[in-house]
Coordinates of C-alpha atoms and ligand atoms in Angstrom, one line a residue:
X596 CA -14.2 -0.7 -19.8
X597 CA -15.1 1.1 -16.8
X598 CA -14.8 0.7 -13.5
X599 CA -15.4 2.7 -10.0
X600 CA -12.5 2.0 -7.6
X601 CA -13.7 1.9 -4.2
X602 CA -12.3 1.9 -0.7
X603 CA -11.8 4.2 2.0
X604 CA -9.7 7.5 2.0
X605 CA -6.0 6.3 2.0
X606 CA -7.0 2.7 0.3
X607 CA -4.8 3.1 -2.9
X608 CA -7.5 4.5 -5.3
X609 CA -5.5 7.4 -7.0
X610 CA -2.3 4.9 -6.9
X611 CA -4.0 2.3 -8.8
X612 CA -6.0 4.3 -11.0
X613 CA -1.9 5.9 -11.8
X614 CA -1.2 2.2 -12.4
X615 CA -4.0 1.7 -14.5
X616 CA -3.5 4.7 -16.8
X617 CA -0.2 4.1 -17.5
X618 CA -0.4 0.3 -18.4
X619 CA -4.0 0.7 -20.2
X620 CA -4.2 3.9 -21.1
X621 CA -7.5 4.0 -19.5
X622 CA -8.5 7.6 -17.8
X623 CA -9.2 8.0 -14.3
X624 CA -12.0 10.3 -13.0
X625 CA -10.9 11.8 -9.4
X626 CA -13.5 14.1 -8.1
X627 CA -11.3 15.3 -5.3
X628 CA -8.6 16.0 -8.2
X629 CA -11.0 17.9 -9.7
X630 CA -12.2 19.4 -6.5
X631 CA -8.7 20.3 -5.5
X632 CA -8.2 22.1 -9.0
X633 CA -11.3 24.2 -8.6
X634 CA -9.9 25.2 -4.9
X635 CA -6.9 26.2 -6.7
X636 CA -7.9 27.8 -9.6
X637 CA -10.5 29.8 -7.3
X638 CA -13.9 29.1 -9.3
X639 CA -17.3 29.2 -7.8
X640 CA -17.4 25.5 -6.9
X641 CA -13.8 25.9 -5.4
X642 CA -14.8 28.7 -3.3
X643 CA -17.8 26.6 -2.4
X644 CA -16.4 22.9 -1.8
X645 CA -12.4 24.5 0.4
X646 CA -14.2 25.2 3.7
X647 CA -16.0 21.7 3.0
X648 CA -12.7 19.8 2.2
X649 CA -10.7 20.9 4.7
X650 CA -13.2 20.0 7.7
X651 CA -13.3 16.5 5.7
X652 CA -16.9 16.2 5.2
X653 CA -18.6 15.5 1.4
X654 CA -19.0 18.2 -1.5
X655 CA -22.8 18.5 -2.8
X656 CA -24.0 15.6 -4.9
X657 CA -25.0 17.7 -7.8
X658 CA -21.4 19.8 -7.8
X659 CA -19.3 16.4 -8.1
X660 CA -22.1 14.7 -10.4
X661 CA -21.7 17.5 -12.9
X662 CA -17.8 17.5 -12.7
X663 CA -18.3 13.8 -13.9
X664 CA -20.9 14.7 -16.5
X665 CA -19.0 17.3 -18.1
X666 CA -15.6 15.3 -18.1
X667 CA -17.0 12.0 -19.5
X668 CA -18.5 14.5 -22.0
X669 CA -15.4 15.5 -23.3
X670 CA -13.2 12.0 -23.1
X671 CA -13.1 9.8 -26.2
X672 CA -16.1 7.3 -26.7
X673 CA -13.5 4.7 -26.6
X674 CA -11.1 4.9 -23.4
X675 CA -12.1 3.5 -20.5
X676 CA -12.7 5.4 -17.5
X677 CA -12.1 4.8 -14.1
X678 CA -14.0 6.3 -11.6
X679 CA -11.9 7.3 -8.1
X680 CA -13.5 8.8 -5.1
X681 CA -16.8 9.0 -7.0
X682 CA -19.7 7.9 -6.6
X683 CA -19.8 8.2 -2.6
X684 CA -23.4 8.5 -1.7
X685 CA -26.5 6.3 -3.0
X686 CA -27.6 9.5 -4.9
X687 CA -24.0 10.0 -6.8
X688 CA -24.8 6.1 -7.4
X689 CA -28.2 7.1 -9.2
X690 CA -26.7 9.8 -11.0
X691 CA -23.7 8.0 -12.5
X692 CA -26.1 5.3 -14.0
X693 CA -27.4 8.0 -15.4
X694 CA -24.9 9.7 -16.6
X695 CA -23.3 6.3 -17.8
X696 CA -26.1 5.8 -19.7
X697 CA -26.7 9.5 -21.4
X698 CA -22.2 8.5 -22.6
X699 CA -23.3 5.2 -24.1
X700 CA -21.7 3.3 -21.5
X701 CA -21.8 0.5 -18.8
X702 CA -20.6 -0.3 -15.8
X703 CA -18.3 -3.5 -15.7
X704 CA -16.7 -3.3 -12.4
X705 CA -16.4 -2.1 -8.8
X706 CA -13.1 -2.6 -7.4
X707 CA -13.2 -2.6 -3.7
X708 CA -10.2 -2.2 -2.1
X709 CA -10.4 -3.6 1.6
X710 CA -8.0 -2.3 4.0
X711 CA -7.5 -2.4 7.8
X712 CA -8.6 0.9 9.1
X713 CA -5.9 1.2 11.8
X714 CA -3.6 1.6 8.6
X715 CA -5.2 4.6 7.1
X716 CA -4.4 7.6 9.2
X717 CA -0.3 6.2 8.9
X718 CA -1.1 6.0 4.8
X719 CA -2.5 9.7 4.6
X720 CA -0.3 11.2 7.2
X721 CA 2.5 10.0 4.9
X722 CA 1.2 10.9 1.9
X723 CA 3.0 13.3 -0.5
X724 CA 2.7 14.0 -4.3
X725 CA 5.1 16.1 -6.9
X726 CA 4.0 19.3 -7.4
X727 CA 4.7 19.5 -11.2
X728 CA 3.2 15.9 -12.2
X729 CA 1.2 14.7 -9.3
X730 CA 3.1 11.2 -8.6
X731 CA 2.2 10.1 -5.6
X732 CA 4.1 9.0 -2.5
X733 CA 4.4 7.6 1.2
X734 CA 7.3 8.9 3.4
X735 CA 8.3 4.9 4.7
X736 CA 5.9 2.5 1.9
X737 CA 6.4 4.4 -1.7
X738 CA 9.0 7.2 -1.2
X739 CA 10.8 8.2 -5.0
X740 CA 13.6 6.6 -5.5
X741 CA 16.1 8.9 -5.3
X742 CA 15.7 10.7 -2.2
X743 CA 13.5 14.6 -2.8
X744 CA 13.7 13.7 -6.5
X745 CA 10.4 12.8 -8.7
X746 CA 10.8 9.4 -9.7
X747 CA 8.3 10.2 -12.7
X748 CA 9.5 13.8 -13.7
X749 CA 12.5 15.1 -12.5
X750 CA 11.0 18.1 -10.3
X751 CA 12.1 18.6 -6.9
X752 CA 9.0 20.3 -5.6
X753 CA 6.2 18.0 -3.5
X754 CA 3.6 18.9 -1.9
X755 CA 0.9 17.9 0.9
X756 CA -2.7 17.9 1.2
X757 CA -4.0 20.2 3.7
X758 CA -7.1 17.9 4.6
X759 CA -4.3 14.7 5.2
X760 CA -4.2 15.3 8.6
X761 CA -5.5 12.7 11.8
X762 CA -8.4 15.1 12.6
X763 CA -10.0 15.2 9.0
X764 CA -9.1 12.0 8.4
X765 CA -11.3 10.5 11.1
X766 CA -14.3 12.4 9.6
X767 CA -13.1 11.8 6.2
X768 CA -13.4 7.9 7.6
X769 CA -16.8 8.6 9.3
X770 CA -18.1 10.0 6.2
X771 CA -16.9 6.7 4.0
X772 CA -18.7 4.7 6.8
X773 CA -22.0 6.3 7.0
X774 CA -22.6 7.5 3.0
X775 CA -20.1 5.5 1.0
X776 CA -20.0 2.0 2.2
X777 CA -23.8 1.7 1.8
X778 CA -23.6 1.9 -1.9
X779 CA -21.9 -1.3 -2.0
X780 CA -25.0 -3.8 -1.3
X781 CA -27.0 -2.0 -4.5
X782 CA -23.7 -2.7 -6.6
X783 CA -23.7 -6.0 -5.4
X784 CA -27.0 -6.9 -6.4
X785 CA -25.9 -6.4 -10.0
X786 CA -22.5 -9.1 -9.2
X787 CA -20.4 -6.3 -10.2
X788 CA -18.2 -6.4 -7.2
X789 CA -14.8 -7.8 -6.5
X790 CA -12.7 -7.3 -3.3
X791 CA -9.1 -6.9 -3.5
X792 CA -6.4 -7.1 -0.5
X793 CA -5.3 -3.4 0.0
X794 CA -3.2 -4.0 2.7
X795 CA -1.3 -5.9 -0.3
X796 CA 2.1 -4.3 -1.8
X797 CA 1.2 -1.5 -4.4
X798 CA 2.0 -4.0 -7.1
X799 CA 0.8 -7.1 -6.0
X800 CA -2.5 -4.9 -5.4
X801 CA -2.0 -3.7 -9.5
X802 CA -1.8 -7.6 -10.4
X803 CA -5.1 -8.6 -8.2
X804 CA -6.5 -5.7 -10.1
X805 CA -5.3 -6.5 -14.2
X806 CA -6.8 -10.1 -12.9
X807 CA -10.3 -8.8 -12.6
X808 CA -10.2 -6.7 -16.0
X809 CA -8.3 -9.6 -18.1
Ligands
ADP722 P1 -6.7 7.1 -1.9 O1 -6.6 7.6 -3.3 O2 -7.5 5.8 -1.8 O3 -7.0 8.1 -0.9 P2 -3.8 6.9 -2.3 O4 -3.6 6.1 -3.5 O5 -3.5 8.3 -2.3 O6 -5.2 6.6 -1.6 O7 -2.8 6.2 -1.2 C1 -2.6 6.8 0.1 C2 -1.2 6.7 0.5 O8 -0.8 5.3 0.7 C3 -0.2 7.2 -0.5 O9 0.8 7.9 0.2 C4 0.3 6.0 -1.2 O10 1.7 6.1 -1.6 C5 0.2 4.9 -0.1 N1 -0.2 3.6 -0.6 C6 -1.0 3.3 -1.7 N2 -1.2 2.0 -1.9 C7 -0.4 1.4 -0.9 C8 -0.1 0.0 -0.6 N3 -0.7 -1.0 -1.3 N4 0.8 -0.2 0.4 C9 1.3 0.8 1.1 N5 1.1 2.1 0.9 C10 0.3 2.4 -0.2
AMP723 P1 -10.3 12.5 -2.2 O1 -9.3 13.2 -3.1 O2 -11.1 11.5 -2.9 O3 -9.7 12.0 -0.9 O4 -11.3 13.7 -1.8 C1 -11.0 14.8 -1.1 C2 -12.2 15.6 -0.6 O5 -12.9 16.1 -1.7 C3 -13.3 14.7 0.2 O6 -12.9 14.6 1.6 C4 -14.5 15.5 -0.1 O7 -14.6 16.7 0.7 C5 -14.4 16.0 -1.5 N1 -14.9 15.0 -2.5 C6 -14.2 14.3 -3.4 N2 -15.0 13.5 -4.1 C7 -16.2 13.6 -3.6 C8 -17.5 13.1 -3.9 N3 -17.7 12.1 -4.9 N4 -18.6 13.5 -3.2 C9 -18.5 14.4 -2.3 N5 -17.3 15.0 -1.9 C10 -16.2 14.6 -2.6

């Protein structure tokens, strides 16, 4: 199985895709994780794609289309991928056909989750993750349980994006508006596409999606 997860920045793509991973051991794709790891680790594409992410704007087509290239290339023929924050242009959309179809494999579904804009900037302004294991969280709508503790890990370290703030966000937003959301209608087309209530709790959000794949 795979499947593209779709929605704007703040939608619940990286929480479902957690979801998904740990209840079908499928393996989720995030270009900006990959992104953020190449900022991080200081390679030529991280030096390239910081000044990019932090103003909020999109990373070259062929930089993110080759992360996704090389990492189907080394997952197992057999586990599903999911596919967050990528593809987000009509060329990425080209190129993960292709890619797709260099792997052996098809497209079975795009997962849109629709959510009210107004909530977005109050999702990503909230947003936190655990600095050893990446879990993520929301200040007021997911915090851990137990209060500066790692509900999957222990670690007491968390962390914050530095592109989650109101300004990028509103070009982050722009961006989805302009180059993402037009990949939809080609998507469409094929009837691969199923909409999904993201203003939904996180698990009733999980259940819509489990529906789609069962
Ligand atoms: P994306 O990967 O689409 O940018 P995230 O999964 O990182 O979005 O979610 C953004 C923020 O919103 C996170 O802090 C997350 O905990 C929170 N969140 C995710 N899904 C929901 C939901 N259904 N209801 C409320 N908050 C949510
Ligand atoms: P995300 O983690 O999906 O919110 O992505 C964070 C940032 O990484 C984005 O604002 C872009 O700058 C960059 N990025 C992630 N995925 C892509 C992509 N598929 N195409 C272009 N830029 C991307």
């Amino acid at each position: 199985m795979n499947i593209i997860l779709l929605g704007p920045p703040g939608a619940g793509k990286g929480t479902q895709s957690a979801g998904l991973v740990e209840r079908h051991g499928m393996l989720q794709l995030s270009t900006g994780d990959m992104l953020r790891a190449a900022v991080k680790a200081e390679t030529p594409v991280g030096v390239k794609a910081k000044a990019v992410m932090d103003r909020g704007e999109l990373v070259s087509d062929e930089i993110v289309s080759e992360l996704i290239d090389a990492n189907l290339a080394a997952m197992d023929a057999g586990t599903g991928a999911i596919f967050d924050g990528y593809p987000r242009t009509e060329a990425q959309a080209v190129d993960l056909d292709a890619i797709l179809a260099k792997h052996g494999r098809t497209l079975d579904h795009v997962i849109e989750l629709e959510v009210n804009e107004d909530a977005l900037v109050e999702r990503i302004t909230g947003r936190f993750s655990c600095a050893k294991c990446g879990a993520l969280y929301h200040d007021t709508a997911n915090p851990p349980a137990k209060e500066g503790v790692c509900d999957s890990c222990g670690s007491t370290e968390f962390k914050r994006r530095p592109d989650d703030n109101e300004e990028t966000v509103r070009t982050r937003m722009q961006e989805y508006r302009a180059k993402t959301a037009p990949i939809l209608p080609g998507y469409e087309a094929r009837s691969i596409v199923t909409r999904v209530d993201g203003m939904a709790g996180i698990e009733d959000v999980a259940a819509a999606i489990d529906g789609i794949l069962s």
